[in-house]
PDB file of C-alpha atoms in Angstrom:
ATOM      1  CA  UNK A   1      35.369 -18.117   3.827  1.00 39.00           C
ATOM      2  CA  UNK A   2      33.922 -14.795   2.708  1.00 42.00           C
ATOM      3  CA  UNK A   3      30.230 -14.806   2.030  1.00 46.00           C
ATOM      4  CA  UNK A   4      28.773 -12.369  -0.419  1.00 46.00           C
ATOM      5  CA  UNK A   5      26.262 -10.460   1.686  1.00 46.00           C
ATOM      6  CA  UNK A   6      25.327  -8.350  -1.317  1.00 53.00           C
ATOM      7  CA  UNK A   7      22.215 -10.507  -1.865  1.00 53.00           C
ATOM      8  CA  UNK A   8      20.767  -8.919   1.262  1.00 54.00           C
ATOM      9  CA  UNK A   9      20.593  -5.537  -0.460  1.00 58.00           C
ATOM     10  CA  UNK A  10      18.222  -4.332  -3.123  1.00 55.00           C
ATOM     11  CA  UNK A  11      19.834  -3.164  -6.275  1.00 62.00           C
ATOM     12  CA  UNK A  12      17.745  -0.492  -7.892  1.00 60.00           C
ATOM     13  CA  UNK A  13      15.777  -1.500 -10.922  1.00 69.00           C
ATOM     14  CA  UNK A  14      15.853   2.167 -11.968  1.00 75.00           C
ATOM     15  CA  UNK A  15      12.076   2.510 -11.890  1.00 86.00           C
ATOM     16  CA  UNK A  16      11.268   5.923 -10.462  1.00 91.00           C
ATOM     17  CA  UNK A  17       8.511   6.344  -7.898  1.00 95.00           C
ATOM     18  CA  UNK A  18       5.338   7.977  -9.150  1.00 96.00           C
ATOM     19  CA  UNK A  19       1.659   7.844  -8.351  1.00 96.00           C
ATOM     20  CA  UNK A  20       0.149   4.550  -9.437  1.00 97.00           C
ATOM     21  CA  UNK A  21       3.286   2.521  -8.677  1.00 97.00           C
ATOM     22  CA  UNK A  22       4.060   0.398  -5.638  1.00 97.00           C
ATOM     23  CA  UNK A  23       6.896   0.210  -3.169  1.00 96.00           C
ATOM     24  CA  UNK A  24       7.946  -3.248  -1.996  1.00 94.00           C
ATOM     25  CA  UNK A  25       9.770  -3.208   1.331  1.00 92.00           C
ATOM     26  CA  UNK A  26      13.157  -4.910   1.370  1.00 88.00           C
ATOM     27  CA  UNK A  27      13.083  -8.119   3.455  1.00 85.00           C
ATOM     28  CA  UNK A  28      14.627  -6.671   6.604  1.00 79.00           C
ATOM     29  CA  UNK A  29      12.945  -3.272   6.708  1.00 80.00           C
ATOM     30  CA  UNK A  30      12.139  -2.879  10.388  1.00 76.00           C
ATOM     31  CA  UNK A  31       8.990  -1.601  12.013  1.00 78.00           C
ATOM     32  CA  UNK A  32       5.469  -2.861  12.507  1.00 81.00           C
ATOM     33  CA  UNK A  33       4.067  -0.784   9.690  1.00 89.00           C
ATOM     34  CA  UNK A  34       6.552  -1.292   6.898  1.00 94.00           C
ATOM     35  CA  UNK A  35       7.948  -4.752   7.656  1.00 92.00           C
ATOM     36  CA  UNK A  36       7.301  -6.748   4.454  1.00 93.00           C
ATOM     37  CA  UNK A  37       4.800  -4.219   3.225  1.00 95.00           C
ATOM     38  CA  UNK A  38       3.536  -3.275  -0.219  1.00 97.00           C
ATOM     39  CA  UNK A  39       2.663   0.428  -0.521  1.00 98.00           C
ATOM     40  CA  UNK A  40       0.508   1.876  -3.302  1.00 98.00           C
ATOM     41  CA  UNK A  41       1.542   5.466  -4.114  1.00 98.00           C
ATOM     42  CA  UNK A  42      -1.414   7.783  -4.679  1.00 98.00           C
ATOM     43  CA  UNK A  43       0.643  10.998  -4.840  1.00 97.00           C
ATOM     44  CA  UNK A  44       4.253  11.758  -5.652  1.00 97.00           C
ATOM     45  CA  UNK A  45       5.931  15.119  -6.311  1.00 95.00           C
ATOM     46  CA  UNK A  46       8.851  17.270  -5.213  1.00 94.00           C
ATOM     47  CA  UNK A  47       6.803  18.085  -2.108  1.00 96.00           C
ATOM     48  CA  UNK A  48       6.664  14.447  -1.003  1.00 96.00           C
ATOM     49  CA  UNK A  49       4.689  11.247  -1.383  1.00 97.00           C
ATOM     50  CA  UNK A  50       1.521   9.631  -0.041  1.00 98.00           C
ATOM     51  CA  UNK A  51       0.616   5.967  -0.186  1.00 98.00           C
ATOM     52  CA  UNK A  52      -1.299   3.170   1.492  1.00 98.00           C
ATOM     53  CA  UNK A  53      -0.070  -0.204   2.691  1.00 98.00           C
ATOM     54  CA  UNK A  54      -2.054  -2.777   0.706  1.00 97.00           C
ATOM     55  CA  UNK A  55      -1.259  -5.979   2.571  1.00 97.00           C
ATOM     56  CA  UNK A  56      -1.930  -5.360   6.288  1.00 96.00           C
ATOM     57  CA  UNK A  57      -5.581  -5.966   7.102  1.00 95.00           C
ATOM     58  CA  UNK A  58      -7.017  -5.019  10.493  1.00 94.00           C
ATOM     59  CA  UNK A  59      -9.528  -7.202  12.324  1.00 90.00           C
ATOM     60  CA  UNK A  60     -12.412  -4.769  12.615  1.00 89.00           C
ATOM     61  CA  UNK A  61     -14.942  -3.210  10.232  1.00 89.00           C
ATOM     62  CA  UNK A  62     -15.193   0.440   9.307  1.00 90.00           C
ATOM     63  CA  UNK A  63     -18.318   0.662  11.530  1.00 90.00           C
ATOM     64  CA  UNK A  64     -16.039   0.269  14.572  1.00 89.00           C
ATOM     65  CA  UNK A  65     -14.364   3.532  13.587  1.00 87.00           C
ATOM     66  CA  UNK A  66     -17.530   5.360  12.443  1.00 87.00           C
ATOM     67  CA  UNK A  67     -20.553   3.978  14.310  1.00 87.00           C
ATOM     68  CA  UNK A  68     -22.940   5.879  11.980  1.00 90.00           C
ATOM     69  CA  UNK A  69     -21.394   4.204   8.918  1.00 92.00           C
ATOM     70  CA  UNK A  70     -23.965   2.157   6.971  1.00 93.00           C
ATOM     71  CA  UNK A  71     -23.883  -1.637   7.069  1.00 91.00           C
ATOM     72  CA  UNK A  72     -21.239  -2.518   4.476  1.00 93.00           C
ATOM     73  CA  UNK A  73     -19.049  -5.573   4.199  1.00 90.00           C
ATOM     74  CA  UNK A  74     -15.679  -3.982   3.407  1.00 89.00           C
ATOM     75  CA  UNK A  75     -12.262  -4.713   4.844  1.00 90.00           C
ATOM     76  CA  UNK A  76     -10.085  -2.087   6.503  1.00 95.00           C
ATOM     77  CA  UNK A  77      -6.315  -2.089   6.059  1.00 96.00           C
ATOM     78  CA  UNK A  78      -3.539  -0.417   7.997  1.00 96.00           C
ATOM     79  CA  UNK A  79      -2.587   2.379   5.598  1.00 97.00           C
ATOM     80  CA  UNK A  80       0.502   3.587   7.417  1.00 96.00           C
ATOM     81  CA  UNK A  81       1.818   5.323  10.522  1.00 96.00           C
ATOM     82  CA  UNK A  82       0.491   8.829   9.772  1.00 96.00           C
ATOM     83  CA  UNK A  83      -2.939   9.950  11.055  1.00 95.00           C
ATOM     84  CA  UNK A  84      -3.937   6.502  12.298  1.00 92.00           C
ATOM     85  CA  UNK A  85      -7.054   8.017  13.856  1.00 90.00           C
ATOM     86  CA  UNK A  86      -8.453   8.790  10.377  1.00 92.00           C
ATOM     87  CA  UNK A  87      -9.869   6.644   7.589  1.00 93.00           C
ATOM     88  CA  UNK A  88      -8.826   7.046   3.956  1.00 97.00           C
ATOM     89  CA  UNK A  89      -9.967   5.162   0.876  1.00 97.00           C
ATOM     90  CA  UNK A  90      -9.200   4.321  -2.727  1.00 97.00           C
ATOM     91  CA  UNK A  91     -11.990   3.382  -5.094  1.00 97.00           C
ATOM     92  CA  UNK A  92     -13.309   2.808  -8.605  1.00 97.00           C
ATOM     93  CA  UNK A  93     -16.158   5.316  -8.317  1.00 96.00           C
ATOM     94  CA  UNK A  94     -14.493   8.093 -10.271  1.00 93.00           C
ATOM     95  CA  UNK A  95     -16.541  11.243 -10.796  1.00 86.00           C
ATOM     96  CA  UNK A  96     -19.527   9.716  -8.970  1.00 91.00           C
ATOM     97  CA  UNK A  97     -17.695  10.732  -5.797  1.00 96.00           C
ATOM     98  CA  UNK A  98     -17.051  14.509  -5.736  1.00 97.00           C
ATOM     99  CA  UNK A  99     -13.553  15.557  -4.706  1.00 97.00           C
ATOM    100  CA  UNK A 100     -11.905  12.299  -5.807  1.00 97.00           C
ATOM    101  CA  UNK A 101      -8.305  12.446  -7.021  1.00 97.00           C
ATOM    102  CA  UNK A 102      -7.423  10.318 -10.059  1.00 97.00           C
ATOM    103  CA  UNK A 103      -4.479   7.977  -9.466  1.00 98.00           C
ATOM    104  CA  UNK A 104      -4.393   5.597 -12.457  1.00 97.00           C
ATOM    105  CA  UNK A 105      -6.830   3.846 -14.804  1.00 96.00           C
ATOM    106  CA  UNK A 106     -10.141   3.719 -12.964  1.00 96.00           C
ATOM    107  CA  UNK A 107      -8.569   4.107  -9.498  1.00 98.00           C
ATOM    108  CA  UNK A 108      -9.206   7.213  -7.418  1.00 98.00           C
ATOM    109  CA  UNK A 109      -8.264   8.404  -3.954  1.00 98.00           C
ATOM    110  CA  UNK A 110     -10.609  10.046  -1.457  1.00 97.00           C
ATOM    111  CA  UNK A 111     -13.664  12.126  -2.112  1.00 97.00           C
ATOM    112  CA  UNK A 112     -16.790  13.316  -0.312  1.00 97.00           C
ATOM    113  CA  UNK A 113     -17.280  10.950   2.644  1.00 95.00           C
ATOM    114  CA  UNK A 114     -20.931  11.936   3.155  1.00 95.00           C
ATOM    115  CA  UNK A 115     -21.759  11.172  -0.489  1.00 96.00           C
ATOM    116  CA  UNK A 116     -19.943   7.849  -0.114  1.00 96.00           C
ATOM    117  CA  UNK A 117     -22.054   6.931   2.937  1.00 95.00           C
ATOM    118  CA  UNK A 118     -25.257   7.992   1.146  1.00 96.00           C
ATOM    119  CA  UNK A 119     -24.447   5.853  -1.904  1.00 96.00           C
ATOM    120  CA  UNK A 120     -23.613   2.860   0.297  1.00 96.00           C
ATOM    121  CA  UNK A 121     -26.974   3.263   2.077  1.00 95.00           C
ATOM    122  CA  UNK A 122     -28.661   3.392  -1.345  1.00 95.00           C
ATOM    123  CA  UNK A 123     -26.906   0.178  -2.391  1.00 94.00           C
ATOM    124  CA  UNK A 124     -25.143   1.708  -5.402  1.00 94.00           C
ATOM    125  CA  UNK A 125     -21.594   0.826  -4.282  1.00 94.00           C
ATOM    126  CA  UNK A 126     -20.102  -2.677  -4.163  1.00 92.00           C
ATOM    127  CA  UNK A 127     -17.480  -3.528  -1.554  1.00 92.00           C
ATOM    128  CA  UNK A 128     -15.164  -4.639  -4.385  1.00 92.00           C
ATOM    129  CA  UNK A 129     -15.095  -1.021  -5.618  1.00 94.00           C
ATOM    130  CA  UNK A 130     -13.549   0.484  -2.489  1.00 96.00           C
ATOM    131  CA  UNK A 131     -10.730  -0.147   0.024  1.00 96.00           C
ATOM    132  CA  UNK A 132     -10.506   1.572   3.386  1.00 97.00           C
ATOM    133  CA  UNK A 133      -7.276   2.406   5.221  1.00 97.00           C
ATOM    134  CA  UNK A 134      -6.585   3.421   8.780  1.00 96.00           C
ATOM    135  CA  UNK A 135      -3.878   6.064   8.450  1.00 96.00           C
ATOM    136  CA  UNK A 136      -1.526   6.574   5.534  1.00 98.00           C
ATOM    137  CA  UNK A 137       2.145   6.396   4.621  1.00 97.00           C
ATOM    138  CA  UNK A 138       3.751   9.755   3.988  1.00 97.00           C
ATOM    139  CA  UNK A 139       7.162  11.069   3.022  1.00 97.00           C
ATOM    140  CA  UNK A 140       8.322  14.682   3.125  1.00 97.00           C
ATOM    141  CA  UNK A 141      10.213  16.277   0.262  1.00 96.00           C
ATOM    142  CA  UNK A 142      13.271  14.150  -0.595  1.00 93.00           C
ATOM    143  CA  UNK A 143      12.615  11.589   2.151  1.00 95.00           C
ATOM    144  CA  UNK A 144      11.485   8.741  -0.119  1.00 95.00           C
ATOM    145  CA  UNK A 145      14.346   9.492  -2.499  1.00 93.00           C
ATOM    146  CA  UNK A 146      16.781   9.023   0.402  1.00 93.00           C
ATOM    147  CA  UNK A 147      15.120   5.759   1.447  1.00 92.00           C
ATOM    148  CA  UNK A 148      15.462   4.500  -2.124  1.00 91.00           C
ATOM    149  CA  UNK A 149      19.177   5.399  -2.069  1.00 89.00           C
ATOM    150  CA  UNK A 150      19.435   3.361   1.138  1.00 87.00           C
ATOM    151  CA  UNK A 151      17.858   0.414  -0.724  1.00 84.00           C
ATOM    152  CA  UNK A 152      14.865   0.243   1.631  1.00 88.00           C
ATOM    153  CA  UNK A 153      12.306  -0.058  -1.181  1.00 92.00           C
ATOM    154  CA  UNK A 154      11.899  -1.570  -4.612  1.00 92.00           C
ATOM    155  CA  UNK A 155       9.653   0.393  -6.989  1.00 95.00           C
ATOM    156  CA  UNK A 156       7.504  -1.533  -9.474  1.00 94.00           C
ATOM    157  CA  UNK A 157       4.489  -1.048 -11.669  1.00 94.00           C
ATOM    158  CA  UNK A 158       1.210  -2.577 -10.610  1.00 95.00           C
ATOM    159  CA  UNK A 159      -2.009  -3.431 -12.409  1.00 93.00           C
ATOM    160  CA  UNK A 160      -5.048  -1.704 -10.990  1.00 92.00           C
ATOM    161  CA  UNK A 161      -6.926  -4.965 -10.361  1.00 93.00           C
ATOM    162  CA  UNK A 162      -4.068  -6.086  -8.065  1.00 94.00           C
ATOM    163  CA  UNK A 163      -4.507  -2.964  -5.940  1.00 95.00           C
ATOM    164  CA  UNK A 164      -8.148  -3.827  -5.241  1.00 95.00           C
ATOM    165  CA  UNK A 165      -7.609  -7.523  -4.445  1.00 93.00           C
ATOM    166  CA  UNK A 166      -8.086  -8.964  -0.969  1.00 91.00           C
ATOM    167  CA  UNK A 167      -4.452  -8.960   0.133  1.00 93.00           C
ATOM    168  CA  UNK A 168      -2.727 -10.276   3.249  1.00 89.00           C
ATOM    169  CA  UNK A 169       0.740 -10.008   4.753  1.00 90.00           C
ATOM    170  CA  UNK A 170       1.693 -13.082   2.679  1.00 89.00           C
ATOM    171  CA  UNK A 171       0.948 -11.064  -0.489  1.00 92.00           C
ATOM    172  CA  UNK A 172       4.378  -9.455  -0.066  1.00 88.00           C
ATOM    173  CA  UNK A 173       5.833 -12.714  -1.436  1.00 88.00           C
ATOM    174  CA  UNK A 174       3.581 -12.527  -4.515  1.00 89.00           C
ATOM    175  CA  UNK A 175       4.719  -8.999  -5.312  1.00 89.00           C
ATOM    176  CA  UNK A 176       8.364  -9.998  -4.837  1.00 87.00           C
ATOM    177  CA  UNK A 177       7.882 -12.855  -7.334  1.00 85.00           C
ATOM    178  CA  UNK A 178       6.337 -10.472  -9.859  1.00 86.00           C
ATOM    179  CA  UNK A 179       9.336  -8.131  -9.476  1.00 82.00           C
ATOM    180  CA  UNK A 180      11.515 -10.727 -11.226  1.00 75.00           C
ATOM    181  CA  UNK A 181      13.963 -13.551 -10.640  1.00 70.00           C
ATOM    182  CA  UNK A 182      16.571 -11.125  -9.396  1.00 69.00           C
ATOM    183  CA  UNK A 183      14.574 -10.830  -6.153  1.00 71.00           C
ATOM    184  CA  UNK A 184      13.496 -14.457  -5.760  1.00 62.00           C
ATOM    185  CA  UNK A 185      16.111 -15.030  -3.050  1.00 61.00           C
ATOM    186  CA  UNK A 186      14.105 -12.669  -0.814  1.00 64.00           C
ATOM    187  CA  UNK A 187      11.321 -15.226  -0.522  1.00 58.00           C
ATOM    188  CA  UNK A 188      13.519 -17.425   1.669  1.00 57.00           C
ATOM    189  CA  UNK A 189      14.905 -14.696   3.929  1.00 56.00           C
ATOM    190  CA  UNK A 190      13.769 -15.019   7.543  1.00 53.00           C
ATOM    191  CA  UNK A 191      12.251 -11.829   8.960  1.00 54.00           C
ATOM    192  CA  UNK A 192      15.026 -11.761  11.551  1.00 51.00           C
ATOM    193  CA  UNK A 193      18.214 -13.426  10.249  1.00 48.00           C
ATOM    194  CA  UNK A 194      19.684 -13.432  13.773  1.00 47.00           C
ATOM    195  CA  UNK A 195      17.085 -16.031  14.743  1.00 47.00           C
ATOM    196  CA  UNK A 196      18.016 -18.354  11.883  1.00 47.00           C
TER     197      UNK A 196
END
C-alpha cells in the first residue's frame, strides 16, 4: 500500500515574504530555535531578511540581561539564533522613540535604548506596547527564498495586535489554523514522526 506522503510537505500559498508578514515553520523543521516557530519579519529586501520568533518565551526578565534596566514587567522572547547576547524590541511607540523603523500599522522595530529606559522610568510606556527579544532571526541574500523553495516555511499575513499578544510555543497551532484548512493536518503531526 502506497501512502501519499505529500501531506508532510508545505505547498506554497504564493504569498511572498515581506516586512510585516510572518513565517510559520513547517511541522518538522528541525532545530531548537525554529522548531514550530512563528517569525515576524521586520525587514525584507534583496539583501536579506530580519525577523523575530514570536512564540518562544524565555524564563527571565530583561533586568537579568541589563541590570540597570528600570523595573518593568515585560516578557522576553527568544528572537532567533543570531546575536543572542543582544536584546532587540518591537513596539507601538512610533516617533516617540528616535531611530525606530516602521514595520506595519503602528508597529516599529528598535530605536534609542536610552530614551526607552528613560520613558519606562517615567512611567510613560506600558508593557503591552513593547516586546523584547534575545537575538534575532536573519537570512542573507537569497537564503530565505531558498528555504521557501524547500518548503521550510509558510508565509502569511498577520494582524498587528496578534504580534503583540502574549504568545507561547502552543501558539504555533493557532497560526496554523488561521493559515487555512489546507494546513489543518499539521496540527496532529508529532514533532518527531519516528517516535509515533
